[in-house]
PDB file of C-alpha atoms in Angstrom:
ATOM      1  CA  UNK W 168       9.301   8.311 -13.403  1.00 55.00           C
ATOM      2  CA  UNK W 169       6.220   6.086 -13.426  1.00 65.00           C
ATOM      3  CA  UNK W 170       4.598   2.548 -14.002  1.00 65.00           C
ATOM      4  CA  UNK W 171       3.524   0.781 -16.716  1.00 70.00           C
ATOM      5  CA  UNK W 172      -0.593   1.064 -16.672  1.00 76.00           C
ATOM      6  CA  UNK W 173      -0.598  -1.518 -19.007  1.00 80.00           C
ATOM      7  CA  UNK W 174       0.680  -3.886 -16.736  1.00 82.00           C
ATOM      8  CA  UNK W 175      -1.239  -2.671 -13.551  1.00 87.00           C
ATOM      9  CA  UNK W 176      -4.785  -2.247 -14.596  1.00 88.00           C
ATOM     10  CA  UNK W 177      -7.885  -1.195 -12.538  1.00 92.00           C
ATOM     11  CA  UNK W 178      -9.639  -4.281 -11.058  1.00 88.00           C
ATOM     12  CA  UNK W 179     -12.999  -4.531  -9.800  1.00 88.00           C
ATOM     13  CA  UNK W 180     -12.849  -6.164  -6.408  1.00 90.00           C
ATOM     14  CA  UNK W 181     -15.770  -7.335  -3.854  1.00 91.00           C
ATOM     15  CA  UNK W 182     -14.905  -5.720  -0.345  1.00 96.00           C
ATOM     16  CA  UNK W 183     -12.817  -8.454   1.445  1.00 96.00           C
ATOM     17  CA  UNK W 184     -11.258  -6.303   4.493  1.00 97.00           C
ATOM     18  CA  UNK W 185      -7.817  -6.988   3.599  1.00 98.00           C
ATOM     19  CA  UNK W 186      -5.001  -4.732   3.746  1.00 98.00           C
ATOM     20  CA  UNK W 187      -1.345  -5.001   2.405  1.00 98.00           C
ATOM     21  CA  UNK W 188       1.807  -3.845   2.220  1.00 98.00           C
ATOM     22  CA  UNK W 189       4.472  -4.850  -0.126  1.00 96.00           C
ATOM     23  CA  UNK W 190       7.845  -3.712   0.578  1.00 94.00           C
ATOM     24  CA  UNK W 191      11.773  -4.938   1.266  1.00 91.00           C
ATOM     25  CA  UNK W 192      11.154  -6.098   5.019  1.00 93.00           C
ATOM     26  CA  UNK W 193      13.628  -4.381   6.203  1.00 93.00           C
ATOM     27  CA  UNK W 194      13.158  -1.856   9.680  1.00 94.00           C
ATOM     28  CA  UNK W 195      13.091   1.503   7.584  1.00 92.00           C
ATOM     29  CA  UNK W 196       9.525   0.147   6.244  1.00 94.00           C
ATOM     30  CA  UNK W 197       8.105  -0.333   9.497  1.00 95.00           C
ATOM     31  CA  UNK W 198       6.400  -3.280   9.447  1.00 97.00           C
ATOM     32  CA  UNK W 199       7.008  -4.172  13.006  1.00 97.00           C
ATOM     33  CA  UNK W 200       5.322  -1.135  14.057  1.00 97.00           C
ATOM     34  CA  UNK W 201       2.579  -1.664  11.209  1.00 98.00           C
ATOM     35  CA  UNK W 202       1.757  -5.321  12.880  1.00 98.00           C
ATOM     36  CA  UNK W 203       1.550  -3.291  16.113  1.00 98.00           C
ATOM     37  CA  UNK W 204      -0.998  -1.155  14.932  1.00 98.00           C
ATOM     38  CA  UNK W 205      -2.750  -3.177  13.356  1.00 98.00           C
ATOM     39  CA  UNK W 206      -3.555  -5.280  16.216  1.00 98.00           C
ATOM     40  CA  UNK W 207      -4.917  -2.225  17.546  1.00 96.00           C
ATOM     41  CA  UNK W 208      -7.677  -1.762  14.328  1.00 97.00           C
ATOM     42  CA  UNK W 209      -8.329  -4.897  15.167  1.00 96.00           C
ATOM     43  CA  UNK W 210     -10.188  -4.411  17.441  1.00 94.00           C
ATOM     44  CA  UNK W 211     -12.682  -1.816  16.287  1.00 92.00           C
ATOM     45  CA  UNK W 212     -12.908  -3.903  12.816  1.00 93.00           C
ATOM     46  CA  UNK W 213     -12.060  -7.793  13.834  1.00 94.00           C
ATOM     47  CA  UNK W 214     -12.661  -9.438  10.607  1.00 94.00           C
ATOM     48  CA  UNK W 215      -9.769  -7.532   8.939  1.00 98.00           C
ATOM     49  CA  UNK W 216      -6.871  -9.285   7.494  1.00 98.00           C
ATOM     50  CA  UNK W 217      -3.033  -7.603   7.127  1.00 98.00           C
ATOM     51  CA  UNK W 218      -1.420  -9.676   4.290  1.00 98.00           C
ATOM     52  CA  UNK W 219       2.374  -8.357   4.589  1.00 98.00           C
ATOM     53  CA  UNK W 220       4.652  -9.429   1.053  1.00 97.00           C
ATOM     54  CA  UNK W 221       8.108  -8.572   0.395  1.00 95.00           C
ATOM     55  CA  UNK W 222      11.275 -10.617   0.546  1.00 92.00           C
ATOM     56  CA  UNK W 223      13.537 -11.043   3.684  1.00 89.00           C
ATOM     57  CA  UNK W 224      16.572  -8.626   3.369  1.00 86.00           C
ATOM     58  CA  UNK W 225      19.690 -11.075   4.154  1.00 90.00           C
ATOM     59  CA  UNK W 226      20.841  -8.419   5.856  1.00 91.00           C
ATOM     60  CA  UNK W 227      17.869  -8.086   8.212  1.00 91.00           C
ATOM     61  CA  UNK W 228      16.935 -11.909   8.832  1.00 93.00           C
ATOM     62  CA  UNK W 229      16.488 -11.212  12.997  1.00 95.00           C
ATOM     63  CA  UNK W 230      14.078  -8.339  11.590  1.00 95.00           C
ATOM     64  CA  UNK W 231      12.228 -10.907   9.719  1.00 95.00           C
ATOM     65  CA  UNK W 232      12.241 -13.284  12.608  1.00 96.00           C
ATOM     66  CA  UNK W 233      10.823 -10.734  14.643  1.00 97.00           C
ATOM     67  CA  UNK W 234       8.309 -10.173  12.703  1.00 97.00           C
ATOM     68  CA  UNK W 235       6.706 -13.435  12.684  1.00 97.00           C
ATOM     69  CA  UNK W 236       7.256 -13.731  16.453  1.00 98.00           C
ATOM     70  CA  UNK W 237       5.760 -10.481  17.050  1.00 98.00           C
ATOM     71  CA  UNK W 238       2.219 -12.063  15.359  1.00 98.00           C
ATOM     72  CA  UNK W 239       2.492 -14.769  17.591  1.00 98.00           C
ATOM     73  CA  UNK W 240       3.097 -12.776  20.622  1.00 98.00           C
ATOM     74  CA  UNK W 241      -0.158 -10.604  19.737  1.00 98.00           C
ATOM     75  CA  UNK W 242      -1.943 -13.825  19.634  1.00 98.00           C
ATOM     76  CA  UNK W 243      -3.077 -12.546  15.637  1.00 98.00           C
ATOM     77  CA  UNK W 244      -2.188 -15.464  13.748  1.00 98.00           C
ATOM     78  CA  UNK W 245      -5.654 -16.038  11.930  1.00 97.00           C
ATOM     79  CA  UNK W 246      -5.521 -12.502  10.714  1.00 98.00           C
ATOM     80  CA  UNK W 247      -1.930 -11.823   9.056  1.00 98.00           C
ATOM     81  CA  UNK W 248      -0.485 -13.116   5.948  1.00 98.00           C
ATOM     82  CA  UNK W 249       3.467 -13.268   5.203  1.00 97.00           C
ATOM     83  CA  UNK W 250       2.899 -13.856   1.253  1.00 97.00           C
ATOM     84  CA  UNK W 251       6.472 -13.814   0.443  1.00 96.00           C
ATOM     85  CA  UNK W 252       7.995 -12.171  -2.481  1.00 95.00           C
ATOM     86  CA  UNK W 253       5.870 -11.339  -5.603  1.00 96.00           C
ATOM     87  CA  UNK W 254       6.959 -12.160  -8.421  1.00 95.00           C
ATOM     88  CA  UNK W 255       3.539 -10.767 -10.477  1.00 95.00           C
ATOM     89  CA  UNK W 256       2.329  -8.153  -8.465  1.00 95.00           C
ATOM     90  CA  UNK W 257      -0.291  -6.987 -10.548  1.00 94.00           C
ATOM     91  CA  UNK W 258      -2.206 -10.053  -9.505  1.00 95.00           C
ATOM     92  CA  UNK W 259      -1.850  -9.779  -6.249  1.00 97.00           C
ATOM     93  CA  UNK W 260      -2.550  -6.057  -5.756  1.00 97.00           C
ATOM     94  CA  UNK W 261      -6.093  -6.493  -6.476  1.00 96.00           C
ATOM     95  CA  UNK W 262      -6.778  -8.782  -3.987  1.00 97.00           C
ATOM     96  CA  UNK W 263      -5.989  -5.812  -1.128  1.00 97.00           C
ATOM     97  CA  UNK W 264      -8.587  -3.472  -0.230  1.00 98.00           C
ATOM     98  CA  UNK W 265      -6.217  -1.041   1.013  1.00 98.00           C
ATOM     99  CA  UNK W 266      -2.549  -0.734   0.498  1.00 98.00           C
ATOM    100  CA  UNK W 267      -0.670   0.917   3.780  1.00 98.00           C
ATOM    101  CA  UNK W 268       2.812   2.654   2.951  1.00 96.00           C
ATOM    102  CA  UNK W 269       4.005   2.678   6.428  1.00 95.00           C
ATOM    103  CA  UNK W 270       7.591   3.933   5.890  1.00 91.00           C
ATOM    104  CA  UNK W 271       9.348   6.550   7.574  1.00 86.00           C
ATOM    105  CA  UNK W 272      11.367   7.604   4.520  1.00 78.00           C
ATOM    106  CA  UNK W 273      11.292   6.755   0.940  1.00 77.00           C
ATOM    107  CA  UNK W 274      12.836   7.971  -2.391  1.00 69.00           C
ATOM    108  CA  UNK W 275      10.534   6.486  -4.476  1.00 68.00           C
ATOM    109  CA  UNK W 276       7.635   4.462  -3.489  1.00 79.00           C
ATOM    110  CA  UNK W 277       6.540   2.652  -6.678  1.00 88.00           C
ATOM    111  CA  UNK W 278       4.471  -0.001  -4.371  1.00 91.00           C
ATOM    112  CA  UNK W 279       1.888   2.291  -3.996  1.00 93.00           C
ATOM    113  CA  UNK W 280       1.962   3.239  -7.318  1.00 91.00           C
ATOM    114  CA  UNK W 281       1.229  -0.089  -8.448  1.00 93.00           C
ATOM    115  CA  UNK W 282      -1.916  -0.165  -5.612  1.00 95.00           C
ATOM    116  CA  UNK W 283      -3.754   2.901  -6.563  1.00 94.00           C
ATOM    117  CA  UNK W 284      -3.408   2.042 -10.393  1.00 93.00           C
ATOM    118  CA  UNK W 285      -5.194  -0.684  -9.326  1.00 94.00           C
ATOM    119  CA  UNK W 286      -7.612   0.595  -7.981  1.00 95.00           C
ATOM    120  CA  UNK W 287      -6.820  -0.012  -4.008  1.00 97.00           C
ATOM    121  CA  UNK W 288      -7.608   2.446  -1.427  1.00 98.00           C
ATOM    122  CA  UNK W 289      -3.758   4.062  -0.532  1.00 97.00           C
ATOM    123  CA  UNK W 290      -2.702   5.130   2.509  1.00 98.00           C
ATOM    124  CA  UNK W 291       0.375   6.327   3.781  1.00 96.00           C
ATOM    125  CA  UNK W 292       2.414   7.749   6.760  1.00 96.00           C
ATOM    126  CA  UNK W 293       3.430  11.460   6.042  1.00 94.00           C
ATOM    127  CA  UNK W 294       6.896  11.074   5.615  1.00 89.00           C
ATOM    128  CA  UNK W 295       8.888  14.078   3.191  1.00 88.00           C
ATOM    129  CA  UNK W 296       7.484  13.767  -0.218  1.00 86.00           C
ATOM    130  CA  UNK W 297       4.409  11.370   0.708  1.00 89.00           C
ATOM    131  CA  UNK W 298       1.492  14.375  -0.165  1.00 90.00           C
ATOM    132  CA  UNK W 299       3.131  13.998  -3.876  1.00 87.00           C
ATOM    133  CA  UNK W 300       1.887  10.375  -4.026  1.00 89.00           C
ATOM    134  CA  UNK W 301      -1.345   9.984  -2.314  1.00 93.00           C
ATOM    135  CA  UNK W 302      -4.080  12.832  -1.735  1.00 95.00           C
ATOM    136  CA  UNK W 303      -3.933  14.597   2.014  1.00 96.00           C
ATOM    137  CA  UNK W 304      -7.029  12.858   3.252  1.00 97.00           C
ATOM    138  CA  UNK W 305      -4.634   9.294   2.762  1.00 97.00           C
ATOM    139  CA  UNK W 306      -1.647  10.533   4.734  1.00 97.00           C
ATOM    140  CA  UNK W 307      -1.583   9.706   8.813  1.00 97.00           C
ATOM    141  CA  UNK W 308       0.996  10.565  10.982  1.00 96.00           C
ATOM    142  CA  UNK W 309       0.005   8.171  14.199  1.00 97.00           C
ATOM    143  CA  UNK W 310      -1.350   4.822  14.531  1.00 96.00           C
ATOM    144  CA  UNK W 311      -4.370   6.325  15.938  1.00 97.00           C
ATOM    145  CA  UNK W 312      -5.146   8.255  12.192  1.00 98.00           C
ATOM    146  CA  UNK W 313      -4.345   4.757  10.486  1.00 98.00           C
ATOM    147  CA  UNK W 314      -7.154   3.132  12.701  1.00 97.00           C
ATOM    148  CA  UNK W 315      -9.451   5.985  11.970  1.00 97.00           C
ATOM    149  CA  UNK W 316      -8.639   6.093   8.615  1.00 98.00           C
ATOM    150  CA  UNK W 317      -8.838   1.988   7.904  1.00 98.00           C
ATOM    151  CA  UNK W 318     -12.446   2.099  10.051  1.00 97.00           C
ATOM    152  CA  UNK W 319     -13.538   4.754   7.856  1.00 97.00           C
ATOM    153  CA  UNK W 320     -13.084   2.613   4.515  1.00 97.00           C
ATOM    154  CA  UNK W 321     -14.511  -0.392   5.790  1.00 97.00           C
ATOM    155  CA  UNK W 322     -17.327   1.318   7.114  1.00 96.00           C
ATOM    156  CA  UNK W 323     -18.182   3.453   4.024  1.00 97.00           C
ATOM    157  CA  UNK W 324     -21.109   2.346   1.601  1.00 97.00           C
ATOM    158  CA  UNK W 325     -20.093   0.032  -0.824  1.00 96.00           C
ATOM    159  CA  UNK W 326     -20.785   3.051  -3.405  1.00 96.00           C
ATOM    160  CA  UNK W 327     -18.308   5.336  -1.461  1.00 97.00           C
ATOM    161  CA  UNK W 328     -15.493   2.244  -1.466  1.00 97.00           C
ATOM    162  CA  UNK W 329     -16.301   2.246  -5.291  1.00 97.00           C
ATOM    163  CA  UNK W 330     -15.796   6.003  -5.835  1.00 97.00           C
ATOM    164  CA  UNK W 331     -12.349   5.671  -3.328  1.00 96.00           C
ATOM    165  CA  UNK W 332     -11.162   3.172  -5.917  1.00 96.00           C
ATOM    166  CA  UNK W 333     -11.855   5.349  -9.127  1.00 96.00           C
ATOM    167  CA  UNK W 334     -10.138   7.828  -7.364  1.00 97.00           C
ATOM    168  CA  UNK W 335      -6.909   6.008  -7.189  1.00 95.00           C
ATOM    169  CA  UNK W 336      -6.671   4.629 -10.591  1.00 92.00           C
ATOM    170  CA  UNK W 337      -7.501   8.891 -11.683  1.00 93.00           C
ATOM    171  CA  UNK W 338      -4.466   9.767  -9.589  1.00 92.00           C
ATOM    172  CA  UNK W 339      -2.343   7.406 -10.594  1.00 89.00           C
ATOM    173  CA  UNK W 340      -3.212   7.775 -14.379  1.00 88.00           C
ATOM    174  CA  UNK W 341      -2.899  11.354 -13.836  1.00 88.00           C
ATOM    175  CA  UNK W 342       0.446  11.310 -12.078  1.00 84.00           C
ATOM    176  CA  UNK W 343       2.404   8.075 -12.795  1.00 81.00           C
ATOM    177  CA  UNK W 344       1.481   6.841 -15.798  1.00 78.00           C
ATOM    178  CA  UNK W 345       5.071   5.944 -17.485  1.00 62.00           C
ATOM    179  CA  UNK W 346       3.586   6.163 -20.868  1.00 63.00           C
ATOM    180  CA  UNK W 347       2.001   9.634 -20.591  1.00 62.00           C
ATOM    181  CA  UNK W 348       5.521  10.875 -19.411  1.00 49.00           C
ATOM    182  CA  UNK W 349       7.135   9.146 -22.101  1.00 52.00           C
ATOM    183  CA  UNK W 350       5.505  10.648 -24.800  1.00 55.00           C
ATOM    184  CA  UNK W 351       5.321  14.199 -22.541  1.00 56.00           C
ATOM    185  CA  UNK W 352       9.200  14.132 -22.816  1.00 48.00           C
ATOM    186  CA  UNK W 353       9.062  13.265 -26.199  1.00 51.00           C
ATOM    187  CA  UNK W 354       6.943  16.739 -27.082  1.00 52.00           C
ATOM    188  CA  UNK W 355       9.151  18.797 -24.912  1.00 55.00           C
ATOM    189  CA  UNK W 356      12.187  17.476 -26.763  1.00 58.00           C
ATOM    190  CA  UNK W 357      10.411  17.905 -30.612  1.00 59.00           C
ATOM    191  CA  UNK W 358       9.327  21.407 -29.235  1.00 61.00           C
ATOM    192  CA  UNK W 359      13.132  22.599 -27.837  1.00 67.00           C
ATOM    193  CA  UNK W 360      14.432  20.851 -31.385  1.00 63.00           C
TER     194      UNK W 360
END
């Protein structure tokens, strides 16, 4: 299982300190507790930005609501996006800095996929499976390694930022690239034959 590189190509981007997420919102994704901690990396890195797309699960509207209120309550307005669903992701990937898979579970998580082919910095919470999808020095387990983690980007030389990037699009070429597999299986099957 993979993604289409075609479709989600490396893009050069000028640092803009924003970070998304792009996800069903529904509570098994987190994004309350994301908004939470983000509020927190706030302060260390104020200029940030937390741009938050997905659609509204029907099912989960009063999660949704929440949501929104919760911004409001933390006063954070000015700094967090609700972009809505995307219906072209590959242009909206590149303008994130760094994609945050804040899930507690997943199956598969082709969101982040999508990010690092695209060259954005990927973290993720350390739920089962997560160190097959981003390296070990992207996975966090509390808000507290997010914040050190996010700091630590935005903080890096633009060079470093560069090299983060490049790394992503490697791993993702290397691991999810649908095409690859494709024609992988294809050998396998002419071999066995």
């Amino acid at each position: 299982v993979g993604i289409s590189l075609k479709r989600f190509e490396f893009a050069e981007r000028v640092f803009s300190g924003s970070i998304g997420t792009l996800c069903h919102l529904t509570p098994r994704k987190r994004v309350y507790d994301l908004i939470l901690a983000f509020s927190d990396i706030l302060k260390g890195v104020p200029a940030l930005q937390l741009r938050v797309a997905g659609d509204a699960d029907p099912a989960y509207l009063d999660h949704y609501e929440a949501l929104r209120r919760l911004v409001r309550q933390l006063g954070i307005e000015a700094n967090v996006r609700f972009d809505g669903a995307i219906a072209e992701p590959w242009k909206w990937y590149p303008q994130i800095d760094i994609f945050v898979s804040h899930s507690y579970s997943e199956g598969l998580q082709v969101a982040p996929m999508e990010a690092m082919a695209t060259g954005c910095h990927t973290l993720s919470h350390a739920w089962d499976g997560a160190d097959e999808l981003v390296p070990p020095d992207c996975l966090y387990l509390s808000d507290a390694e997010l914040a050190q983690k996010v700091e630590m980007f935005c903080n890096a030389p633009e060079g470093e930022r560069a090299r983060q990037r490049q790394r992503m699009r490697a791993l993702a070429m290397d691991r999810f690239d649908a095409e690859r597999a494709s024609e992988r299986i294809g050998e396998i099957i002419a071999r066995s034959a």
